[in-house]
GROMACS .gro file of C-alpha atoms in nm:
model
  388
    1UNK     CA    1  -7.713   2.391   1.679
    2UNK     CA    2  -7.802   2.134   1.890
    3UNK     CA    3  -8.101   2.178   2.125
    4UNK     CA    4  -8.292   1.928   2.352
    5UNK     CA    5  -8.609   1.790   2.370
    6UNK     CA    6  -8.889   1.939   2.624
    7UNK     CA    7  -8.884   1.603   2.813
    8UNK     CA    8  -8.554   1.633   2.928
    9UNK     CA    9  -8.663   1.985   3.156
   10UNK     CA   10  -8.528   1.792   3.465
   11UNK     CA   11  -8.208   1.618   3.393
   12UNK     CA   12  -7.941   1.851   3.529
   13UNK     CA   13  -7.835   2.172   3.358
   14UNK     CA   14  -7.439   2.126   3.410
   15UNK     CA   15  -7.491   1.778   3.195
   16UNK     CA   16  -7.679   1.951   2.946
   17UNK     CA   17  -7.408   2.188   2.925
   18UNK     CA   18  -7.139   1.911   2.879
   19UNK     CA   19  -7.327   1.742   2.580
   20UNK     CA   20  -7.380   2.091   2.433
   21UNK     CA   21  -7.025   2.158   2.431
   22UNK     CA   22  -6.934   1.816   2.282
   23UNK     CA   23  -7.169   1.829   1.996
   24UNK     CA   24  -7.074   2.071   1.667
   25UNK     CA   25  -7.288   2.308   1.612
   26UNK     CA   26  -7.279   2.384   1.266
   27UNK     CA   27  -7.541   2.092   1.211
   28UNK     CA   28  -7.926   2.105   1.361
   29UNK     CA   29  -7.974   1.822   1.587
   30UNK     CA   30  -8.190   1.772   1.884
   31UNK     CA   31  -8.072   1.557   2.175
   32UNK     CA   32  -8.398   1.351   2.251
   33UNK     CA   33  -8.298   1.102   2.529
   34UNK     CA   34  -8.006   1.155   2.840
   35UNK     CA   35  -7.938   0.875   3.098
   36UNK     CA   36  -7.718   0.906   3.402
   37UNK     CA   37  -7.502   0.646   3.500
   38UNK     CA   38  -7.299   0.622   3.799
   39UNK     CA   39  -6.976   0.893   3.878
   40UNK     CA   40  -6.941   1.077   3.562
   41UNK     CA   41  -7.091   0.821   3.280
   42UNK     CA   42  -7.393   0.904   3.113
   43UNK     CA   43  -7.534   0.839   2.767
   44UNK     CA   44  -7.773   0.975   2.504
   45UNK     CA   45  -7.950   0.979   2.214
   46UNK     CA   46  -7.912   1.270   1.968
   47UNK     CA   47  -8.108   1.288   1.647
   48UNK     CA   48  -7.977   1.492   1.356
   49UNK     CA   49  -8.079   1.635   1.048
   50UNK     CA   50  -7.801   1.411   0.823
   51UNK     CA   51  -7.974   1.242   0.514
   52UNK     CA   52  -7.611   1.118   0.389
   53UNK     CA   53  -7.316   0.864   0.482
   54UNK     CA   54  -7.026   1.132   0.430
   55UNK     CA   55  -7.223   1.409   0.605
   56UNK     CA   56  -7.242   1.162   0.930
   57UNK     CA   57  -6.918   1.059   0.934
   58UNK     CA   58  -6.807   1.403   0.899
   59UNK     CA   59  -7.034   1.469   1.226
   60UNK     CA   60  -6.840   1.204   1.415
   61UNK     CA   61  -6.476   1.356   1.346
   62UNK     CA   62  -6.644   1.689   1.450
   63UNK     CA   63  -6.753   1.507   1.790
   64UNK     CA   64  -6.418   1.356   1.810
   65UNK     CA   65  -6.181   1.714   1.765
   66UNK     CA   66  -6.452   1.910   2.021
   67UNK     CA   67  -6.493   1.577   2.323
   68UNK     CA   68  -6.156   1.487   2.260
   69UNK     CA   69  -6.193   1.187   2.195
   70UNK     CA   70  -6.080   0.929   1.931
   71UNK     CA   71  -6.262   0.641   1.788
   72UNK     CA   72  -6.204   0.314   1.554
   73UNK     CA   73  -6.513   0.119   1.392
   74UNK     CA   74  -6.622  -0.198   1.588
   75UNK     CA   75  -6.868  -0.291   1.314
   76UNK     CA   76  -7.024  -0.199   0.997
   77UNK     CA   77  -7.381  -0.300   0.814
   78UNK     CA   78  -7.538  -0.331   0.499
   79UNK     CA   79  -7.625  -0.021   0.313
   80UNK     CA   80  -7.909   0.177   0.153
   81UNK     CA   81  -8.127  -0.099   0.289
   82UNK     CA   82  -8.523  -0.050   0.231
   83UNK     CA   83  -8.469   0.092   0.638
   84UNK     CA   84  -8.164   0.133   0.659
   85UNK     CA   85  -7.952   0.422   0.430
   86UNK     CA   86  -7.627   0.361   0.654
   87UNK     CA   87  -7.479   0.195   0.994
   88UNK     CA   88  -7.188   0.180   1.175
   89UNK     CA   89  -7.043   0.128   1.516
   90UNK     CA   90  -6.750   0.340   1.697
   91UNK     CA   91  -6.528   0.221   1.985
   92UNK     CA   92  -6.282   0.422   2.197
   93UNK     CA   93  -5.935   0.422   2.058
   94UNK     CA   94  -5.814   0.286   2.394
   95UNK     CA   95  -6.020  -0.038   2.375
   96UNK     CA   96  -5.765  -0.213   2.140
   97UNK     CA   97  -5.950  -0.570   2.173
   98UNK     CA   98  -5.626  -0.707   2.252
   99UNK     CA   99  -5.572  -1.123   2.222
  100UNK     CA  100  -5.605  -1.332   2.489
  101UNK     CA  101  -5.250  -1.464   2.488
  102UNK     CA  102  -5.108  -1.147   2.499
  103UNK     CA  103  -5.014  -1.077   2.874
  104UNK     CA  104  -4.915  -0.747   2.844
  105UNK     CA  105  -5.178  -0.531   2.627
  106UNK     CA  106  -5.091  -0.169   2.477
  107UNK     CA  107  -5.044   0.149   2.694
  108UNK     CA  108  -5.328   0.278   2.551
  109UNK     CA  109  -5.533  -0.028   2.618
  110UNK     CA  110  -5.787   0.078   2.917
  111UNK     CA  111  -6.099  -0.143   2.817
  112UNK     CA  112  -6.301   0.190   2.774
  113UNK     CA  113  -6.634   0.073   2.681
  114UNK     CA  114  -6.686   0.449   2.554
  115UNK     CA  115  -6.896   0.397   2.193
  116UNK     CA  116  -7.054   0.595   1.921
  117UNK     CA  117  -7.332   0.426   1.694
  118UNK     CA  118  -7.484   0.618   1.381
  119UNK     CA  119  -7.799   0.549   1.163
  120UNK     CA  120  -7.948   0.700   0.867
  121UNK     CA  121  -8.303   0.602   0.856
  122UNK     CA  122  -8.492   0.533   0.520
  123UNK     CA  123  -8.796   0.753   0.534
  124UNK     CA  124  -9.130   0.604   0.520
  125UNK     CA  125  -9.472   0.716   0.472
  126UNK     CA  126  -9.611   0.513   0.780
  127UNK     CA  127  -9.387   0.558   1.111
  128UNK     CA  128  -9.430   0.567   1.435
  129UNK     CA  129  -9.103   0.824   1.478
  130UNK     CA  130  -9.205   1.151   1.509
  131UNK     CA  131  -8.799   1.282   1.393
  132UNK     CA  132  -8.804   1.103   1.131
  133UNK     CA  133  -8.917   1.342   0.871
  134UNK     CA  134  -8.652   1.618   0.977
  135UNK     CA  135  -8.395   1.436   1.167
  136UNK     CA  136  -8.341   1.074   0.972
  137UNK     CA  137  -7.987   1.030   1.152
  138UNK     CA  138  -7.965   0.891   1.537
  139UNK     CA  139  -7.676   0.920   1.716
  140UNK     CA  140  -7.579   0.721   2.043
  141UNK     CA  141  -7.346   0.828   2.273
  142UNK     CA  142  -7.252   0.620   2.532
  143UNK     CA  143  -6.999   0.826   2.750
  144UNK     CA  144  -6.791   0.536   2.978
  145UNK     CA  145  -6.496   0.669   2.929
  146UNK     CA  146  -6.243   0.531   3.236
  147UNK     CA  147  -5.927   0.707   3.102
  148UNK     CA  148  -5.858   1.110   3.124
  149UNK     CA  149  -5.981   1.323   2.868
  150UNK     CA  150  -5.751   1.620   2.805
  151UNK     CA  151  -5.543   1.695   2.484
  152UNK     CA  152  -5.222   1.455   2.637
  153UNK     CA  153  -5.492   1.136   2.572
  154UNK     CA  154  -5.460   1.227   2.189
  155UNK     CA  155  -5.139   1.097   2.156
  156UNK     CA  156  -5.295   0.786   2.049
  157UNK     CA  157  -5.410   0.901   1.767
  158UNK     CA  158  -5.329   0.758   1.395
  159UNK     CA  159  -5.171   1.030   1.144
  160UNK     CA  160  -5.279   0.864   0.878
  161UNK     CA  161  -5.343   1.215   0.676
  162UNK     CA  162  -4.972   1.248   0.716
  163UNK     CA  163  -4.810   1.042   0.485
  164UNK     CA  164  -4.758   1.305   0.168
  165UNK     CA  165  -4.683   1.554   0.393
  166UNK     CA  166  -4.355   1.363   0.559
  167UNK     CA  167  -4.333   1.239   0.213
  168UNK     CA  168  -4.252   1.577   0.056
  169UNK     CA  169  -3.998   1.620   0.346
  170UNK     CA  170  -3.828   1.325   0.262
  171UNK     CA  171  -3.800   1.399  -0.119
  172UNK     CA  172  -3.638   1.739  -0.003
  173UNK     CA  173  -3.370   1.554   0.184
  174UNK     CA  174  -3.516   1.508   0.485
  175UNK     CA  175  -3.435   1.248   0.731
  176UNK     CA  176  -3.711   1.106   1.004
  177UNK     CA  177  -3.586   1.332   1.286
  178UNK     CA  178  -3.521   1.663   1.090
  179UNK     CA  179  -3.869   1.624   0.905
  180UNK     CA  180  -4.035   1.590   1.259
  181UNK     CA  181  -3.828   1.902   1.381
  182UNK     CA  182  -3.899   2.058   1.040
  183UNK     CA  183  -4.307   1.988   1.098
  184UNK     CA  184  -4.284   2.088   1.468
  185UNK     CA  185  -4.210   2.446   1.359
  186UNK     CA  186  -4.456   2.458   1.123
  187UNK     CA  187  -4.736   2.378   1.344
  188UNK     CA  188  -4.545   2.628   1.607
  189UNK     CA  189  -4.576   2.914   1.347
  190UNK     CA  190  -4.950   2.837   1.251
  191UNK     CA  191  -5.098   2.736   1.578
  192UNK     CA  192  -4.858   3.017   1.824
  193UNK     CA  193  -5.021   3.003   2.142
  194UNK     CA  194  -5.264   2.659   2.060
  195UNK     CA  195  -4.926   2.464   1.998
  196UNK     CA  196  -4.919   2.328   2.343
  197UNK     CA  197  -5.271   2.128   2.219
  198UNK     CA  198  -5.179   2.042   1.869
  199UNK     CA  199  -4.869   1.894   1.947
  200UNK     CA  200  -4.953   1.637   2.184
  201UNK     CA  201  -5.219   1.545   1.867
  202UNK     CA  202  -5.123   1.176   1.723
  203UNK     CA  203  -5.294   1.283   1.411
  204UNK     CA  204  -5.099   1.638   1.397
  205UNK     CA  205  -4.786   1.542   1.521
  206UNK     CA  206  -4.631   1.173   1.495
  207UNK     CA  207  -4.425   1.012   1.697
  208UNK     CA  208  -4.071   0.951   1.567
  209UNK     CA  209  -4.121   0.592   1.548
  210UNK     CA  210  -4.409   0.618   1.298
  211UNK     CA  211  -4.149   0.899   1.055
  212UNK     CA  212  -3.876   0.625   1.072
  213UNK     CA  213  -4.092   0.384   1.005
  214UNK     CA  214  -4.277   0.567   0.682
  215UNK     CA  215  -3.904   0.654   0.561
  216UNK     CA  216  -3.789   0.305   0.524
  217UNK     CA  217  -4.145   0.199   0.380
  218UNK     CA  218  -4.040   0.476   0.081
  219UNK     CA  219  -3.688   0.404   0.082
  220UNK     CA  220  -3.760  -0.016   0.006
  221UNK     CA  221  -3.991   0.106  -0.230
  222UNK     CA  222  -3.793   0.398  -0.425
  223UNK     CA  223  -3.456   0.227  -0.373
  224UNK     CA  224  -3.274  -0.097  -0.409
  225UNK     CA  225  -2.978  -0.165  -0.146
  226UNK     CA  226  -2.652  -0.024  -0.272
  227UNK     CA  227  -2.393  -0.244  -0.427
  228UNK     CA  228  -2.006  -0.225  -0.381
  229UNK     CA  229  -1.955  -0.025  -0.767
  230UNK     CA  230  -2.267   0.171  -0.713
  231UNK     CA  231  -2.157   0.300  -0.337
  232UNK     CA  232  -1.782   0.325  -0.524
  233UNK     CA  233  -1.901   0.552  -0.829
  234UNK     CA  234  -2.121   0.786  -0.619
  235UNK     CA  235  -1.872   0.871  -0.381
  236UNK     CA  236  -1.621   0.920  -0.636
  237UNK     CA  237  -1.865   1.161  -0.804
  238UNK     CA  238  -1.916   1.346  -0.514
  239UNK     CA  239  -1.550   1.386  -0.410
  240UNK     CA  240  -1.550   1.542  -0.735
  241UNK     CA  241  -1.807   1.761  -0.720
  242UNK     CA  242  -1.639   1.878  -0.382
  243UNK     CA  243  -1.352   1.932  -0.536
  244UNK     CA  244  -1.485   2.136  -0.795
  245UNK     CA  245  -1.656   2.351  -0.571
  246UNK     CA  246  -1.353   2.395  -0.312
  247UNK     CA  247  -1.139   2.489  -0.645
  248UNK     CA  248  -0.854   2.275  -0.522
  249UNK     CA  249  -0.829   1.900  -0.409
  250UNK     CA  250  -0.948   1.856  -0.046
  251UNK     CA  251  -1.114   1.495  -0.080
  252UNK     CA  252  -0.919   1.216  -0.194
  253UNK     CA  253  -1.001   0.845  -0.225
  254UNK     CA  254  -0.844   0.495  -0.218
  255UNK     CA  255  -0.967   0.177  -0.276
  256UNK     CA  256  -0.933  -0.193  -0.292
  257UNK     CA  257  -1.090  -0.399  -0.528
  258UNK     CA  258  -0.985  -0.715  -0.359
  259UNK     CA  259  -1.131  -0.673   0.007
  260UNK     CA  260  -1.387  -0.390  -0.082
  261UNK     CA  261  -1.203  -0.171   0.168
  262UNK     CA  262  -1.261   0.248   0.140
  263UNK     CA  263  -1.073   0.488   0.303
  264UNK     CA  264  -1.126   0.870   0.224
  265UNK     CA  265  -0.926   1.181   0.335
  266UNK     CA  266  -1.067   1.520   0.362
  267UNK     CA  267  -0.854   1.874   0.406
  268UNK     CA  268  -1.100   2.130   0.375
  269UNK     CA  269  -1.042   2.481   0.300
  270UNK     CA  270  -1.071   2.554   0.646
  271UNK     CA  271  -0.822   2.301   0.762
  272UNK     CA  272  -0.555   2.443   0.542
  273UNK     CA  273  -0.602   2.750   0.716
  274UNK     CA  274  -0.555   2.592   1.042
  275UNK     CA  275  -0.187   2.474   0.887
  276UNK     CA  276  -0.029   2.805   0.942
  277UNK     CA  277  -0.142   2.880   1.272
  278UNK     CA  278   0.180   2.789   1.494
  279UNK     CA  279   0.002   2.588   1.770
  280UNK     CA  280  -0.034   2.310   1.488
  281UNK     CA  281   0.335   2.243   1.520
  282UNK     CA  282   0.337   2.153   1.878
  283UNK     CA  283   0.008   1.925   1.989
  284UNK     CA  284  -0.221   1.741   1.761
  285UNK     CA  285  -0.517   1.549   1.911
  286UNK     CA  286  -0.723   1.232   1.708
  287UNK     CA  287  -1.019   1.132   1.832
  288UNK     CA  288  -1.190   0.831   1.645
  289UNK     CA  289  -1.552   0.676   1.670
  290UNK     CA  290  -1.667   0.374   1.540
  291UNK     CA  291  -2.034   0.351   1.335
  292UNK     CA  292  -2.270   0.021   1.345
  293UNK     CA  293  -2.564   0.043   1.220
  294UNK     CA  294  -2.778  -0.280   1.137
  295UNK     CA  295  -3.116  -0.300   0.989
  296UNK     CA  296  -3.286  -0.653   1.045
  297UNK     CA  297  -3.549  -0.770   0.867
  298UNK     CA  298  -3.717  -1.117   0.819
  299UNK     CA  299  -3.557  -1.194   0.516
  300UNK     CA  300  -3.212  -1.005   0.511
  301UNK     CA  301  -2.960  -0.839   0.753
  302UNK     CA  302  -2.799  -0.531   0.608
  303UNK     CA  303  -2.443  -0.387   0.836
  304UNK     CA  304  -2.243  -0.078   0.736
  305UNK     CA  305  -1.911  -0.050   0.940
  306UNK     CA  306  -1.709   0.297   0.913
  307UNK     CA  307  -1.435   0.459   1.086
  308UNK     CA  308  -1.422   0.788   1.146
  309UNK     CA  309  -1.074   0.970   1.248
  310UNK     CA  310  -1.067   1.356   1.342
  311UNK     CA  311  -0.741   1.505   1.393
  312UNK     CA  312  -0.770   1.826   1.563
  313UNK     CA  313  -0.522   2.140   1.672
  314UNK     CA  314  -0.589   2.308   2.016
  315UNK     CA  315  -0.671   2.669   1.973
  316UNK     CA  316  -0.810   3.004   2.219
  317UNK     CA  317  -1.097   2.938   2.044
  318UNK     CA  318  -1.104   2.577   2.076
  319UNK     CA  319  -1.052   2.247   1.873
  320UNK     CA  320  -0.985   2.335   1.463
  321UNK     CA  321  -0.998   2.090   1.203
  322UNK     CA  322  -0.718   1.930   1.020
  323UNK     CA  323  -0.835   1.689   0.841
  324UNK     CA  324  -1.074   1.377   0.860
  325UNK     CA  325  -1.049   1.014   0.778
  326UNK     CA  326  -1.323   0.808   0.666
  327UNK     CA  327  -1.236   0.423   0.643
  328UNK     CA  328  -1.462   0.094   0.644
  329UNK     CA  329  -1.235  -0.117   0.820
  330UNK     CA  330  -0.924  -0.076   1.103
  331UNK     CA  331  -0.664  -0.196   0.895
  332UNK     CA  332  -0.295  -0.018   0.964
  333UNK     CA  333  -0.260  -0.011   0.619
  334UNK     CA  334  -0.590   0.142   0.530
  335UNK     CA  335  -0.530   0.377   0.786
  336UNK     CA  336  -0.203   0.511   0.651
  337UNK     CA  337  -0.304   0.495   0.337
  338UNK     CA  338  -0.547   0.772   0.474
  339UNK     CA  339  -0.263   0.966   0.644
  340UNK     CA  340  -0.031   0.949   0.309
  341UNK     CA  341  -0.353   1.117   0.146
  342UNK     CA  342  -0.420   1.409   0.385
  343UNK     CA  343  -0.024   1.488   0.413
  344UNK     CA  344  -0.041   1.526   0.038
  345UNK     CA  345  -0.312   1.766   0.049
  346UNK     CA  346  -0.144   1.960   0.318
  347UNK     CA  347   0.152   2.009   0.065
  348UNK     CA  348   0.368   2.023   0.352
  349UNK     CA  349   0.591   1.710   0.328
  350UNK     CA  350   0.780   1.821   0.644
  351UNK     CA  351   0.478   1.858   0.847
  352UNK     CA  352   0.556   1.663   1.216
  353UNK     CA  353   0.374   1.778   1.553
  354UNK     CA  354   0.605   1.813   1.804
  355UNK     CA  355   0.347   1.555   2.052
  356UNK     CA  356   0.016   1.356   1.897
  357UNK     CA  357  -0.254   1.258   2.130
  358UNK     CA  358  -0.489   0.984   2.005
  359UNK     CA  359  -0.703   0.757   2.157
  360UNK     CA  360  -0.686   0.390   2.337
  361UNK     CA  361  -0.620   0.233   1.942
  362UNK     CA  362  -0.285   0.048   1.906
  363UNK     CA  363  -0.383   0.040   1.499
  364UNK     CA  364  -0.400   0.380   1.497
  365UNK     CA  365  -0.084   0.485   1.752
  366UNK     CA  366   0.108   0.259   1.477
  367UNK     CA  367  -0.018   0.429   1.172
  368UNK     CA  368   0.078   0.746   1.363
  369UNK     CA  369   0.446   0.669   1.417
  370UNK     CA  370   0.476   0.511   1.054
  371UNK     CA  371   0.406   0.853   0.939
  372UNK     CA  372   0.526   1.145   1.157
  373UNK     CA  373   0.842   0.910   1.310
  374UNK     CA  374   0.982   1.226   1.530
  375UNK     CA  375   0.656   1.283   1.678
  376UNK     CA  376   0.585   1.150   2.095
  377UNK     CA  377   0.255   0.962   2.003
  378UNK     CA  378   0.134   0.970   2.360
  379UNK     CA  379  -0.226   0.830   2.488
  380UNK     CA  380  -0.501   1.056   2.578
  381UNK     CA  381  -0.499   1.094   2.985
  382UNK     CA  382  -0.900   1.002   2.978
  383UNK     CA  383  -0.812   0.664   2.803
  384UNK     CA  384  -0.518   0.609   3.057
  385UNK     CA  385  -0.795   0.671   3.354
  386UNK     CA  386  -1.004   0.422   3.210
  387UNK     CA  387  -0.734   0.127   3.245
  388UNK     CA  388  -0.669   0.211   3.633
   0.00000   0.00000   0.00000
């Protein structure tokens, strides 16, 4: 518990109330010197009864979870000195020191000139400091803080206690965004009403930049970047796998060798359901998106291409599945390749919508016609909008 010293009688009761809610209690300090500054900054000197390093930096995360604050060291010392058992120097988090070229600092950058300083003194027989005996460590607090102090200003903080814990998320399958969702409801479940103030924590709750970021730093580590065979025999393992588990073929593949082009057809279960409802026979929509994702780095550029076709039957309830194309290229060839593949798996050779609505793809109207020749391959009215 932290009390003060009889000197300090006059200094205002409402400040002694603020340092006394800042300070833990759970270790016996006395707060020996207070000086007011102008508006709302103040400092003081707090002496406590810490003998040891860990014990004093435990004090100062303490300080930092009940003033809300957050603070980096500025600058260390020499240790168990004949004086001195330890000393270091604290700086707000949002004094970031930044360079003088840089002409646009970090958010968080406010030049607080907020600081924490801690010392362990060596006791000696002959000394002049009458807290030395029972209260070796001295503590001061200069409160300058120019930024707001509330739970929001946390944000800033590092989770560096973190790492296993995304970690174990990502070895469960994980990716950055579902492990953050994932952790979110943790904290939800354990914290219930106090979630508001633990998620707006940096060092509870990470941005999503920082879970990206540790799940490619794991990823370069764990893994090596996929070759053309490797990619080739663990997708043809999985198809069968899914086949096995579906009890009848609904994933198919085709390849070739010679321009390392993939296409893959998929009929689920579901799908051949959809066959023998009669709307399927009159309309079928396809609606394609292309993926591009690119990861730079300093040394290498890695790009994965795919094309992804849905064709779809209009239903009361909405769009049902009929099948899905993956490919890694645009090619009419590869394309109907795909369509040979999921006609085959809908063991209806006959099969021809009356009408077929795709999108604004002149590879894929073609593909279309090559394969269902009696069928009015017409554009989709959004796509016609689009060229007026």
């Amino acid at each position: 518990m932290v009390k003060f010293d009889k000197s300090l009688r006059d200094v205002e009761t409402s400040l002694k109330t603020q340092i006394a809610l800042m300070c833990p209690s759970d270790i016996e300090g006395v707060v020996v010197k207070i000086r007011k500054d102008t508006g709302s900054f103040f400092s003081f000197t707090l002496r406590l009864a810490i003998s040891e390093k860990d014990a004093a930096l435990g004090w100062v995360k303490e300080f930092e979870e009940k003033s809300l604050t957050t603070y980096r060291v500025s600058s260390t010392f020499a240790e168990n000195t004949p004086r001195v058992v330890f000393r270091r120097n604290f700086r707000c988090i949002q004094n970031c020191y930044p360079k003088k070229n840089v002409m646009k600092p970090h958010e968080k950058h406010t030049n607080c000139r907020g600081t924490v300083s801690t010392v362990i003194k060596e006791k000696v027989k002959k000394s002049r400091d009458k807290y030395l005996r029972r209260y070796p460590c001295e503590v001061n607090v200069n409160w300058f803080h120019n930024h707001t102090i509330n739970y929001e200003a946390l944000k800033y903080r590092r989770p560096s206690q973190l790492g296993p814990t995304f970690a174990g998320y990502f070895a469960n399958g994980h990716s950055p965004s579902s492990a953050l969702e994932l952790h979110k409801m943790k904290l939800q479940t354990e914290y219930a009403d106090d979630y508001y103030k633990v998620v707006t924590d940096g060092s509870r709750c990470p941005k999503q930049v920082w879970c990206y970021h540790l799940y490619y730093k794991i990823f370069q580590k764990t893994c090596r970047d996929p070759c053309f065979d490797d990619m080739l025999e663990s997708l043809t393992k999985y198809i069968e796998e899914y086949n096995v588990q579906c009890e009848d073929t609904c994933a198919t593949m085709s390849k070739d060798i010679t321009n390392h082009d993939l296409v893959v057809s998929i009929c689920s279960p579901l799908s051949k359901r959809v066959l023998t409802m009669k709307s399927v026979r009159e309309i079928m929509f396809v609606t394609s998106s292309g993926v591009n994702v690119c990861t730079k780095k300093t040394t290498r550029r890695l790009k994965r291409n795919c094309k992804v076709i849905f064709l779809l039957s209009p239903s009361v309830a909405g769009a049902l599945p009929l099948g899905i194309i993956v490919s890694t290229c645009e090619r009419e060839v590869v394309i109907t390749k795909g369509l040979e593949m999921l006609r085959d798996m809908w063991k209806e050779p006959d099969f021809s919508p009356k009408v077929i609505i795709s999108d604004d793809s002149e590879v894929e109207r073609k593909s279309f016609k090559k394969m269902f020749p009696i069928s009015a391959v017409l554009l989709c009215k959004y796509n016609v909008l689009q060229t007026v």
